[in-house]
Amino acid sequence: AFACNGFMPSQHAGASAEKRNSNYENKNTLRAVTLRQLKAAIDSTTDDRVMLDGKPIDNISIVGKVIATELKELTFNLTIDDGTGVAKVLYYISHDDEFERERRAQWHKDIYVRITGHVQNTLSGGKNAQLVAYDVRPITDHNMVTFHFLQSVFQSAHLTSNGPGTGIPADGGANTAAAPGGGGGAYTPAAPAA
């Protein structure tokens, strides 16, 4: 059979597509995670890659409340509580200019921050793992806290399900309880009465 425009694909077209997909999965990813998810992933690490939901994680996003800060010579340490756990996060000070000092002054106790970073030093099975921040931003809209938790749940469900992340079970809903109005599958609410 012919492909589009009358050209036949090469015998290796499928292999190169698989190779592209596997290369794509090895690229750096950004995952919204809770500290509980991250702790479980680190505790189950057996090599240098942290795996969460069966997929490697490189970069992470955490939202939590700052419960302590500590300025050291080369790092600014934050202790974060996101409601599922507590973790110490290292922020390396690359240059100590006025702008950087003003940014760090915003990261004080009892405010919520969004941290983007990665897990470092997982070679010993996670025993010496550290969270290293690339970016720390104060949260001014607390809807971002809720959004972060919803995003972490969605990403986890999406990666562990067989479906494309639509919210519909992989079996098409055949084994679900009947939705209001009878039948199985996804429930679609009726339009409001006019």
N, CA, C and O of each residue as an XYZ file, in Angstrom:
776
protein
N       0.844     -1.186      0.000
C       0.000      0.000      0.000
C       0.875      1.229      0.000
O       1.992      1.235      0.518
N       0.326      2.280     -0.604
C       1.063      3.526     -0.705
C       0.678      4.460      0.424
O      -0.458      4.446      0.898
N       1.629      5.267      0.848
C       1.372      6.299      1.857
C       0.936      7.563      1.130
O       0.631      7.513     -0.061
N       0.904      8.653      1.801
C       0.477      9.931      1.217
C       1.317     10.273      0.000
O       2.517      9.997     -0.021
N       0.713     10.860     -0.999
C       1.358     11.345     -2.214
C       2.023     10.240     -3.013
O       2.907     10.526     -3.820
N       1.627      8.974     -2.815
C       2.138      7.894     -3.616
C       3.507      7.386     -3.222
O       4.045      6.511     -3.900
N       4.097      7.904     -2.142
C       5.412      7.431     -1.721
C       5.262      6.360     -0.662
O       4.418      6.453      0.229
N       6.091      5.350     -0.777
C       6.056      4.280      0.206
C       7.046      4.586      1.326
O       8.162      5.031      1.057
N       6.652      4.352      2.582
C       7.601      4.570      3.668
C       8.717      3.533      3.617
O       8.515      2.413      3.149
N       9.883      3.912      4.099
C      10.987      2.966      4.122
C      10.718      1.903      5.180
O       9.840      2.067      6.027
N      11.465      0.833      5.125
C      11.289     -0.246      6.082
C      11.645      0.196      7.493
O      11.176     -0.392      8.467
N      12.463      1.219      7.607
C      12.936      1.672      8.908
C      12.127      2.847      9.450
O      12.488      3.412     10.482
N      11.047      3.226      8.781
C      10.270      4.384      9.223
C       9.682      4.156     10.605
O       9.692      5.063     11.438
N       9.168      2.954     10.860
C       8.607      2.667     12.179
C       9.668      2.707     13.262
O       9.425      3.204     14.362
N      10.844      2.183     12.950
C      11.936      2.162     13.933
C      12.386      3.579     14.261
O      12.665      3.896     15.417
N      12.456      4.439     13.234
C      12.898      5.805     13.515
C      11.840      6.561     14.309
O      12.180      7.411     15.132
N      10.563      6.265     14.074
C       9.515      6.909     14.864
C       9.599      6.467     16.317
O       9.438      7.278     17.229
N       9.856      5.152     16.536
C      10.016      4.664     17.907
C      11.224      5.295     18.572
O      11.192      5.632     19.755
N      12.299      5.453     17.791
C      13.512      6.060     18.341
C      13.234      7.522     18.709
O      13.683      7.988     19.756
N      12.505      8.241     17.867
C      12.163      9.637     18.177
C      11.347      9.701     19.454
O      11.595     10.562     20.298
N      10.367      8.801     19.615
C       9.538      8.811     20.814
C      10.359      8.485     22.052
O      10.162      9.102     23.099
N      11.284      7.517     21.954
C      12.090      7.183     23.126
C      13.041      8.325     23.449
O      13.307      8.594     24.620
N      13.560      9.003     22.422
C      14.406     10.167     22.679
C      13.610     11.273     23.339
O      14.117     11.970     24.219
N      12.381     11.436     22.926
C      11.536     12.472     23.509
C      11.316     12.212     24.991
O      11.339     13.143     25.797
N      11.100     10.943     25.355
C      10.878     10.615     26.756
C      12.121     10.853     27.596
O      12.011     11.050     28.806
N      13.313     10.839     26.983
C      14.539     11.049     27.731
C      14.889     12.525     27.874
O      15.872     12.860     28.536
N      14.119     13.399     27.279
C      14.367     14.829     27.416
C      13.993     15.266     28.822
O      13.266     14.575     29.535
N      14.501     16.414     29.201
C      14.157     16.945     30.511
C      12.665     17.248     30.569
O      12.103     17.860     29.660
N      12.048     16.814     31.639
C      10.630     17.036     31.831
C      10.425     17.895     33.060
O      11.302     17.970     33.920
N       9.285     18.537     33.152
C       8.919     19.311     34.335
C       7.625     18.718     34.868
O       6.602     18.718     34.183
N       7.677     18.213     36.097
C       6.513     17.588     36.717
C       6.116     18.357     37.950
O       6.964     18.718     38.767
N       4.842     18.608     38.088
C       4.294     19.145     39.332
C       4.160     17.966     40.284
O       3.499     16.978     39.963
N       4.785     18.065     41.454
C       4.760     16.967     42.410
C       4.453     17.489     43.803
O       4.660     18.662     44.115
N       3.952     16.579     44.631
C       3.831     16.868     46.051
C       5.064     16.283     46.729
O       5.746     15.432     46.157
N       5.345     16.730     47.923
C       6.506     16.198     48.631
C       6.322     14.728     48.982
O       7.297     13.981     49.060
N       5.086     14.310     49.193
C       4.831     12.894     49.473
C       5.152     12.040     48.252
O       5.784     10.991     48.377
N       4.716     12.485     47.061
C       5.039     11.763     45.832
C       6.552     11.701     45.640
O       7.102     10.658     45.285
N       7.208     12.815     45.877
C       8.644     12.887     45.669
C       9.396     11.992     46.638
O      10.355     11.325     46.249
N       8.977     11.968     47.888
C       9.626     11.110     48.876
C       9.485      9.646     48.478
O      10.450      8.886     48.564
N       8.300      9.244     48.046
C       8.093      7.854     47.622
C       8.969      7.528     46.414
O       9.525      6.434     46.329
N       9.094      8.474     45.479
C       9.925      8.248     44.295
C      11.392      8.134     44.678
O      12.101      7.273     44.158
N      11.854      8.985     45.574
C      13.257      8.950     45.996
C      13.548      7.683     46.785
O      14.593      7.061     46.594
N      12.639      7.296     47.667
C      12.840      6.091     48.479
C      12.914      4.828     47.626
O      13.577      3.863     48.007
N      12.240      4.825     46.478
C      12.247      3.641     45.619
C      13.330      3.704     44.549
O      13.390      2.827     43.687
N      14.193      4.728     44.585
C      15.252      4.874     43.593
C      16.325      3.824     43.810
O      16.815      3.643     44.925
N      16.688      3.131     42.734
C      17.743      2.125     42.820
C      18.959      2.516     41.995
O      20.035      1.945     42.176
N      18.810      3.471     41.100
C      19.954      3.932     40.311
C      19.982      5.463     40.360
O      19.474      6.060     41.309
N      20.561      6.088     39.360
C      20.699      7.538     39.399
C      19.483      8.275     38.836
O      19.487      9.506     38.803
N      18.447      7.566     38.395
C      17.244      8.207     37.859
C      16.100      8.072     38.849
O      15.806      6.975     39.323
N      15.461      9.181     39.157
C      14.275      9.142     40.012
C      13.087      8.885     39.107
O      12.875      9.592     38.122
N      12.312      7.863     39.451
C      11.148      7.479     38.652
C       9.889      7.754     39.456
O       9.805      7.409     40.635
N       8.913      8.377     38.811
C       7.619      8.629     39.423
C       6.558      8.207     38.424
O       6.575      8.643     37.273
N       5.642      7.366     38.856
C       4.587      6.839     37.985
C       5.165      6.114     36.778
O       4.578      6.135     35.696
N       6.315      5.471     36.963
C       6.936      4.713     35.893
C       7.688      5.545     34.881
O       8.176      4.999     33.891
N       7.799      6.830     35.085
C       8.490      7.721     34.153
C       9.606      8.448     34.897
O       9.445      8.786     36.070
N      10.735      8.692     34.232
C      11.807      9.435     34.897
C      11.406     10.899     35.080
O      10.754     11.490     34.219
N      11.801     11.463     36.198
C      11.560     12.887     36.410
C      12.898     13.593     36.501
O      13.824     13.118     37.158
N      12.985     14.711     35.846
C      14.206     15.497     35.866
C      13.982     16.780     36.658
O      14.599     16.998     37.701
N      13.110     17.606     36.156
C      12.811     18.875     36.814
C      11.454     18.775     37.493
O      10.525     18.156     36.975
N      11.360     19.397     38.663
C      10.128     19.318     39.435
C       9.648     20.700     39.806
O      10.415     21.663     39.837
N       8.382     20.775     40.082
C       7.758     21.998     40.579
C       7.061     21.643     41.882
O       6.275     20.697     41.940
N       7.355     22.414     42.931
C       6.765     22.200     44.247
C       6.152     23.517     44.701
O       6.738     24.580     44.496
N       4.991     23.451     45.309
C       4.371     24.626     45.918
C       4.186     24.317     47.393
O       3.639     23.273     47.750
N       4.639     25.215     48.241
C       4.498     24.992     49.666
C       4.753     26.254     50.466
O       5.123     27.301     49.934
N       4.542     26.114     51.758
C       4.725     27.213     52.702
C       6.136     27.153     53.273
O       6.597     26.087     53.681
N       6.817     28.280     53.302
C       8.149     28.353     53.873
C       7.999     28.321     55.393
O       7.332     29.178     55.972
N       8.620     27.330     56.037
C       8.530     27.262     57.499
C       9.848     27.632     58.162
O       9.891     27.863     59.371
N      10.935     27.692     57.374
C      12.219     28.134     57.917
C      13.141     28.507     56.762
O      13.033     27.962     55.664
N      14.053     29.447     57.026
C      15.075     29.825     56.055
C      16.421     29.888     56.764
O      16.498     30.112     57.972
N      17.472     29.687     55.988
C      18.820     29.763     56.546
C      19.766     30.208     55.438
O      19.837     29.582     54.381
N      20.489     31.292     55.688
C      21.470     31.791     54.739
C      22.834     31.241     55.117
O      23.307     31.440     56.236
N      23.464     30.546     54.173
C      24.819     30.036     54.369
C      25.727     30.748     53.374
O      25.281     31.616     52.623
N      26.984     30.380     53.375
C      27.950     31.064     52.514
C      27.611     30.925     51.035
O      27.653     31.910     50.298
N      27.277     29.715     50.593
C      27.008     29.471     49.172
C      25.561     29.130     48.856
O      25.183     29.092     47.684
N      24.744     28.882     49.869
C      23.358     28.484     49.621
C      22.396     29.272     50.498
O      22.752     29.783     51.560
N      21.185     29.347     50.017
C      20.060     29.842     50.802
C      19.129     28.645     50.942
O      18.587     28.160     49.949
N      18.940     28.169     52.162
C      18.153     26.965     52.405
C      16.745     27.332     52.842
O      16.552     28.186     53.708
N      15.775     26.684     52.238
C      14.379     26.865     52.607
C      13.829     25.531     53.078
O      14.104     24.494     52.474
N      13.065     25.551     54.142
C      12.332     24.361     54.558
C      10.884     24.601     54.173
O      10.274     25.585     54.590
N      10.342     23.693     53.375
C       9.021     23.848     52.766
C       8.074     22.792     53.301
O       8.447     21.629     53.460
N       6.836     23.206     53.581
C       5.764     22.283     53.967
C       4.636     22.465     52.965
O       4.072     23.553     52.850
N       4.305     21.398     52.237
C       3.231     21.511     51.249
C       1.937     20.839     51.701
O       0.993     20.724     50.920
N       1.890     20.401     52.947
C       0.697     19.734     53.452
C       0.782     18.227     53.342
O       0.032     17.514     54.009
N       1.697     17.723     52.498
C       1.887     16.276     52.382
C       3.227     15.853     52.950
O       3.477     14.661     53.127
N       4.087     16.808     53.235
C       5.408     16.510     53.765
C       6.214     17.784     53.925
O       5.779     18.873     53.553
N       7.405     17.615     54.490
C       8.317     18.732     54.714
C       9.640     18.378     54.057
O      10.091     17.236     54.139
N      10.267     19.357     53.403
C      11.546     19.104     52.749
C      12.427     20.340     52.823
O      11.946     21.471     52.878
N      13.730     20.090     52.823
C      14.720     21.157     52.771
C      15.118     21.353     51.316
O      15.409     20.385     50.613
N      15.131     22.596     50.866
C      15.459     22.921     49.484
C      16.676     23.837     49.490
O      16.723     24.817     50.234
N      17.662     23.509     48.655
C      18.867     24.327     48.533
C      18.754     25.230     47.323
O      18.402     24.777     46.234
N      19.053     26.505     47.509
C      19.136     27.449     46.397
C      20.561     27.976     46.394
O      20.964     28.691     47.311
N      21.335     27.621     45.355
C      22.725     28.052     45.285
C      22.790     29.522     44.880
O      22.116     29.956     43.946
N      23.612     30.274     45.600
C      23.779     31.699     45.331
C      24.912     31.841     44.314
O      26.080     31.635     44.644
N      24.558     32.194     43.079
C      25.563     32.302     42.030
C      26.249     33.669     42.055
O      27.448     33.777     41.799
N      25.489     34.690     42.361
C      26.057     36.030     42.494
C      25.232     36.757     43.552
O      24.009     36.628     43.599
N      25.894     37.498     44.372
C      25.222     38.134     45.501
C      25.099     39.638     45.256
O      25.715     40.442     45.956
N      24.305     40.005     44.267
C      24.098     41.423     43.993
C      22.810     41.910     44.662
O      22.123     41.136     45.329
N      22.493     43.162     44.487
C      21.324     43.768     45.129
C      20.027     43.090     44.696
O      19.152     42.837     45.524
N      19.900     42.797     43.412
C      18.693     42.148     42.894
C      18.481     40.784     43.552
O      17.370     40.447     43.962
N      19.559     40.006     43.646
C      19.459     38.674     44.242
C      19.099     38.765     45.725
O      18.309     37.958     46.216
N      19.656     39.720     46.432
C      19.326     39.886     47.861
C      17.867     40.290     48.037
O      17.211     39.837     48.975
N      17.349     41.138     47.143
C      15.932     41.533     47.207
C      15.027     40.339     46.944
O      13.996     40.183     47.598
N      15.406     39.501     45.997
C      14.613     38.294     45.724
C      14.577     37.389     46.942
O      13.508     36.922     47.334
N      15.726     37.137     47.544
C      15.774     36.249     48.705
C      15.021     36.836     49.892
O      14.489     36.089     50.713
N      14.968     38.144     49.996
C      14.235     38.777     51.100
C      12.737     38.476     51.011
O      12.037     38.506     52.023
N      12.245     38.186     49.805
C      10.826     37.855     49.626
C      10.514     36.440     50.106
O       9.351     36.118     50.353
N      11.516     35.603     50.240
C      11.306     34.200     50.606
C      11.417     34.042     52.115
O      12.331     33.382     52.608
N      10.511     34.633     52.830
C      10.582     34.582     54.285
C       9.565     33.592     54.839
O       8.733     33.057     54.107
N       9.647     33.365     56.124
C       8.789     32.399     56.807
C       7.317     32.770     56.627
O       6.960     33.948     56.604
N       6.483     31.759     56.502
C       5.023     31.861     56.434
C       4.468     32.401     55.118
O       3.318     32.836     55.079
N       5.252     32.387     54.041
C       4.685     32.714     52.733
C       4.713     31.451     51.881
O       5.484     30.528     52.146
N       3.872     31.419     50.862
C       3.850     30.305     49.921
C       4.737     30.646     48.734
O       4.749     31.776     48.246
N       5.483     29.636     48.279
C       6.378     29.817     47.144
C       6.201     28.665     46.161
O       5.775     27.567     46.518
N       6.546     28.960     44.911
C       6.618     27.924     43.872
C       8.096     27.714     43.582
O       8.809     28.652     43.224
N       8.546     26.480     43.738
C       9.952     26.143     43.540
C      10.072     25.259     42.309
O       9.358     24.266     42.171
N      10.976     25.627     41.423
C      11.302     24.805     40.269
C      12.747     24.375     40.444
O      13.625     25.209     40.667
N      12.993     23.088     40.345
C      14.345     22.584     40.554
C      14.464     21.134     40.154
O      13.723     20.645     39.300
N      15.410     20.449     40.784
C      15.623     19.032     40.481
C      16.121     18.300     41.722
O      16.515     18.912     42.715
N      16.093     16.976     41.637
C      16.596     16.124     42.709
C      18.044     15.790     42.373
O      18.355     15.400     41.247
N      18.922     15.944     43.352
C      20.350     15.736     43.137
C      20.870     14.661     44.088
O      20.320     14.464     45.172
N      21.920     13.976     43.682
C      22.616     12.974     44.512
C      21.718     11.809     44.901
O      21.491     11.560     46.085
N      21.213     11.102     43.911
C      20.372      9.939     44.198
C      21.140      8.641     44.020
O      20.529      7.572     43.995
N      22.462      8.701     43.895
C      23.252      7.501     43.613
C      23.205      6.473     44.730
O      23.365      5.282     44.465
N      22.994      6.889     45.956
C      22.988      5.936     47.066
C      21.575      5.488     47.405
O      21.253      5.279     48.575
N      20.737      5.340     46.397
C      19.375      4.868     46.625
C      18.500      5.914     47.279
O      17.531      5.570     47.955
N      18.822      7.191     47.093
C      17.985      8.261     47.618
C      18.323      8.683     49.032
O      17.714      9.617     49.554
N      19.276      8.023     49.667
C      19.580      8.349     51.066
C      20.166      9.748     51.215
O      19.941     10.401     52.233
N      20.919     10.221     50.211
C      21.535     11.537     50.282
C      20.906     12.517     49.298
O      21.548     13.492     48.908
N      19.679     12.278     48.895
C      19.035     13.124     47.898
C      18.804     14.523     48.443
O      18.464     14.709     49.612
N      18.997     15.499     47.570
C      18.761     16.896     47.915
C      17.858     17.505     46.857
O      17.921     17.138     45.683
N      17.026     18.430     47.279
C      16.234     19.201     46.332
C      16.978     20.499     46.083
O      17.245     21.260     47.013
N      17.310     20.749     44.836
C      18.050     21.950     44.463
C      17.133     22.811     43.602
O      16.590     22.347     42.599
N      16.964     24.070     44.003
C      16.056     24.978     43.304
C      16.792     25.761     42.228
O      17.903     26.244     42.449
N      16.163     25.884     41.058
C      16.628     26.800     40.018
C      15.969     28.158     40.218
O      16.577     29.211     40.026
N      14.696     28.090     40.612
C      13.890     29.298     40.696
C      12.939     29.185     41.883
O      12.351     28.130     42.120
N      12.796     30.269     42.617
C      11.852     30.342     43.726
C      11.047     31.610     43.514
O      11.614     32.692     43.361
N       9.722     31.482     43.503
C       8.854     32.644     43.291
C       7.757     32.669     44.345
O       7.083     31.663     44.569
N       7.579     33.800     44.985
C       6.475     33.919     45.939
C       5.135     33.803     45.221
O       4.988     34.254     44.085
N       4.171     33.199     45.886
C       2.831     33.062     45.310
C       1.964     34.188     45.844
O       1.820     34.362     47.054
N       1.394     34.942     44.934
C       0.516     36.044     45.328
C      -0.953     35.679     45.146
O      -1.818     36.223     45.832
N      -1.237     34.765     44.231
C      -2.601     34.300     44.003
C      -2.698     32.876     44.548
O      -2.100     31.959     43.986
N      -3.436     32.685     45.623
C      -3.475     31.369     46.268
C      -4.257     30.329     45.477
O      -4.303     29.163     45.871
N      -4.870     30.728     44.372
C      -5.436     29.737     43.453
C      -4.316     28.879     42.861
O      -4.562     27.750     42.436
N      -3.095     29.405     42.830
C      -1.964     28.650     42.305
C      -1.633     27.442     43.187
O      -1.124     26.436     42.692
N      -1.915     27.534     44.476
C      -1.685     26.399     45.373
C      -2.629     25.264     44.988
O      -2.206     24.119     44.828
N      -3.906     25.591     44.840
C      -4.891     24.588     44.432
C      -4.570     24.048     43.049
O      -4.632     22.841     42.820
N      -4.227     24.943     42.125
C      -3.899     24.525     40.766
C      -2.726     23.548     40.761
O      -2.752     22.559     40.029
N      -1.705     23.811     41.565
C      -0.537     22.934     41.611
C      -0.927     21.525     42.051
O      -0.484     20.543     41.455
N      -1.759     21.420     43.101
C      -2.159     20.092     43.569
C      -3.019     19.386     42.529
O      -2.867     18.181     42.326
N      -3.906     20.100     41.876
C      -4.711     19.489     40.815
C      -3.825     19.045     39.655
O      -4.038     17.980     39.076
N      -2.842     19.858     39.325
C      -1.928     19.510     38.233
C      -1.114     18.263     38.575
O      -0.902     17.413     37.711
N      -0.660     18.144     39.814
C       0.124     16.962     40.192
C      -0.742     15.709     40.162
O      -0.269     14.644     39.767
N      -2.004     15.820     40.575
C      -2.911     14.676     40.515
C      -3.201     14.305     39.059
O      -3.180     13.126     38.704
N      -3.470     15.301     38.222
C      -3.760     15.036     36.817
C      -2.568     14.380     36.123
O      -2.732     13.397     35.400
N      -1.373     14.923     36.341
C      -0.199     14.354     35.675
C       0.033     12.919     36.112
O       0.373     12.068     35.289
N      -0.144     12.641     37.387
C       0.034     11.279     37.880
C      -1.006     10.343     37.274
O      -0.669      9.244     36.834
N      -2.262     10.770     37.250
C      -3.333      9.943     36.679
C      -3.117      9.733     35.184
O      -3.348      8.640     34.667
N      -2.681     10.764     34.502
C      -2.450     10.680     33.063
C      -1.332      9.678     32.747
O      -1.445      8.893     31.804
N      -0.271      9.709     33.529
C       0.863      8.834     33.243
C       0.640      7.391     33.682
O       1.297      6.487     33.166
N      -0.270      7.159     34.619
C      -0.511      5.796     35.071
C      -1.707      5.151     34.382
O      -1.924      3.949     34.533
N      -2.483      5.919     33.635
C      -3.641      5.342     32.939
C      -3.232      4.887     31.546
O      -2.185      5.276     31.029
N      -4.067      4.068     30.958
C      -3.815      3.608     29.600
C      -4.390      4.559     28.569
O      -4.004      4.526     27.400
N      -5.301      5.398     28.995
C      -5.963      6.301     28.072
C      -5.165      7.561     27.839
O      -4.102      7.751     28.430
N      -5.673      8.420     26.983
C      -4.963      9.641     26.637
C      -5.144     10.764     27.656
O      -4.841     11.917     27.346
N      -5.621     10.467     28.845
C      -5.761     11.507     29.850
C      -7.060     12.263     29.766
O      -7.142     13.415     30.192
N      -8.090     11.619     29.216
C      -9.364     12.294     29.045
C     -10.225     12.230     30.288
O     -11.231     12.934     30.388
N      -9.840     11.394     31.233
C     -10.677     11.213     32.414
C     -11.603     10.031     32.271
O     -12.242      9.625     33.242
N     -11.689      9.469     31.074
C     -12.534      8.300     30.836
C     -11.672      7.064     31.045
O     -10.558      7.009     30.524
N     -12.148      6.073     31.789
C     -11.347      4.868     32.007
C     -10.963      4.208     30.694
O     -11.660      4.345     29.688
N      -9.844      3.489     30.713
C      -9.330      2.858     29.497
C     -10.301      1.843     28.916
O     -10.262      1.580     27.714
N     -11.188      1.254     29.755
C     -12.151      0.284     29.242
C     -13.409      0.953     28.697
O     -14.397      0.277     28.409
N     -13.377      2.268     28.554
C     -14.526      2.986     28.014
C     -15.625      3.179     29.030
O     -16.716      3.631     28.682
N     -15.366      2.850     30.263
C     -16.362      3.039     31.299
C     -17.290      1.855     31.455
O     -18.291      1.946     32.166
N     -16.975      0.733     30.798
C     -17.865     -0.421     30.841
C     -17.985     -1.007     32.244
O     -19.004     -1.612     32.575
N     -16.963     -0.836     33.067
C     -16.980     -1.429     34.391
C     -17.251     -0.395     35.485
O     -16.977     -0.656     36.657
N     -17.771      0.744     35.128
C     -18.049      1.780     36.124
C     -19.493      1.682     36.574
O     -20.328      1.077     35.902
N     -19.774      2.272     37.696
C     -21.148      2.313     38.189
C     -21.993      3.155     37.244
O     -21.487      4.029     36.540
N     -23.259      2.878     37.244
C     -24.158      3.595     36.340
C     -24.209      5.068     36.707
O     -24.332      5.429     37.878
N     -24.115      5.901     35.700
C     -24.236      7.339     35.895
C     -25.708      7.680     36.066
O     -26.563      6.889     35.668
N     -26.034      8.839     36.651
C     -27.433      9.226     36.773
C     -28.104      9.175     35.403
O     -27.559      9.681     34.422
N     -29.255      8.581     35.338
C     -29.964      8.466     34.066
C     -29.721      7.128     33.408
O     -30.235      6.886     32.316
N     -28.946      6.240     34.041
C     -28.707      4.904     33.500
C     -27.494      4.847     32.616
O     -26.950      5.872     32.204
N     -27.076      3.626     32.328
C     -25.925      3.414     31.454
C     -24.625      3.583     32.199
O     -24.597      4.155     33.289
N     -23.559      3.095     31.623
C     -22.236      3.238     32.223
C     -21.465      4.320     31.512
O     -22.013      5.025     30.665
N     -20.222      4.455     31.842
C     -19.366      5.394     31.134
C     -19.366      6.767     31.769
O     -19.797      6.961     32.906
N     -18.868      7.706     30.995
C     -18.711      9.074     31.496
C     -20.067      9.738     31.666
O     -20.967      9.555     30.846
N     -20.202     10.488     32.705
C     -21.441     11.194     33.008
C     -21.372     12.593     32.427
O     -20.438     13.343     32.711
N     -22.338     12.939     31.630
C     -22.437     14.297     31.080
C     -23.695     14.929     31.663
O     -24.801     14.453     31.407
N     -23.539     15.997     32.445
C     -24.714     16.607     33.055
C     -25.638     17.210     32.005
O     -25.198     17.665     30.949
N     -26.913     17.201     32.319
C     -27.904     17.761     31.400
C     -27.786     19.277     31.410
O     -27.323     19.874     32.381
N     -28.209     19.879     30.323
C     -28.191     21.340     30.235
C     -29.223     21.909     31.202
O     -30.275     21.306     31.415
N     -28.925     23.071     31.791
C     -29.858     23.669     32.730
C     -31.188     24.000     32.043
O     -31.228     24.365     30.868
N     -32.266     23.861     32.807
C     -33.594     24.159     32.262
C     -33.698     25.656     31.999
O     -33.211     26.472     32.781
N     -34.328     25.998     30.909
C     -34.456     27.405     30.531
C     -35.607     28.076     31.230
O     -35.850     29.264     31.019
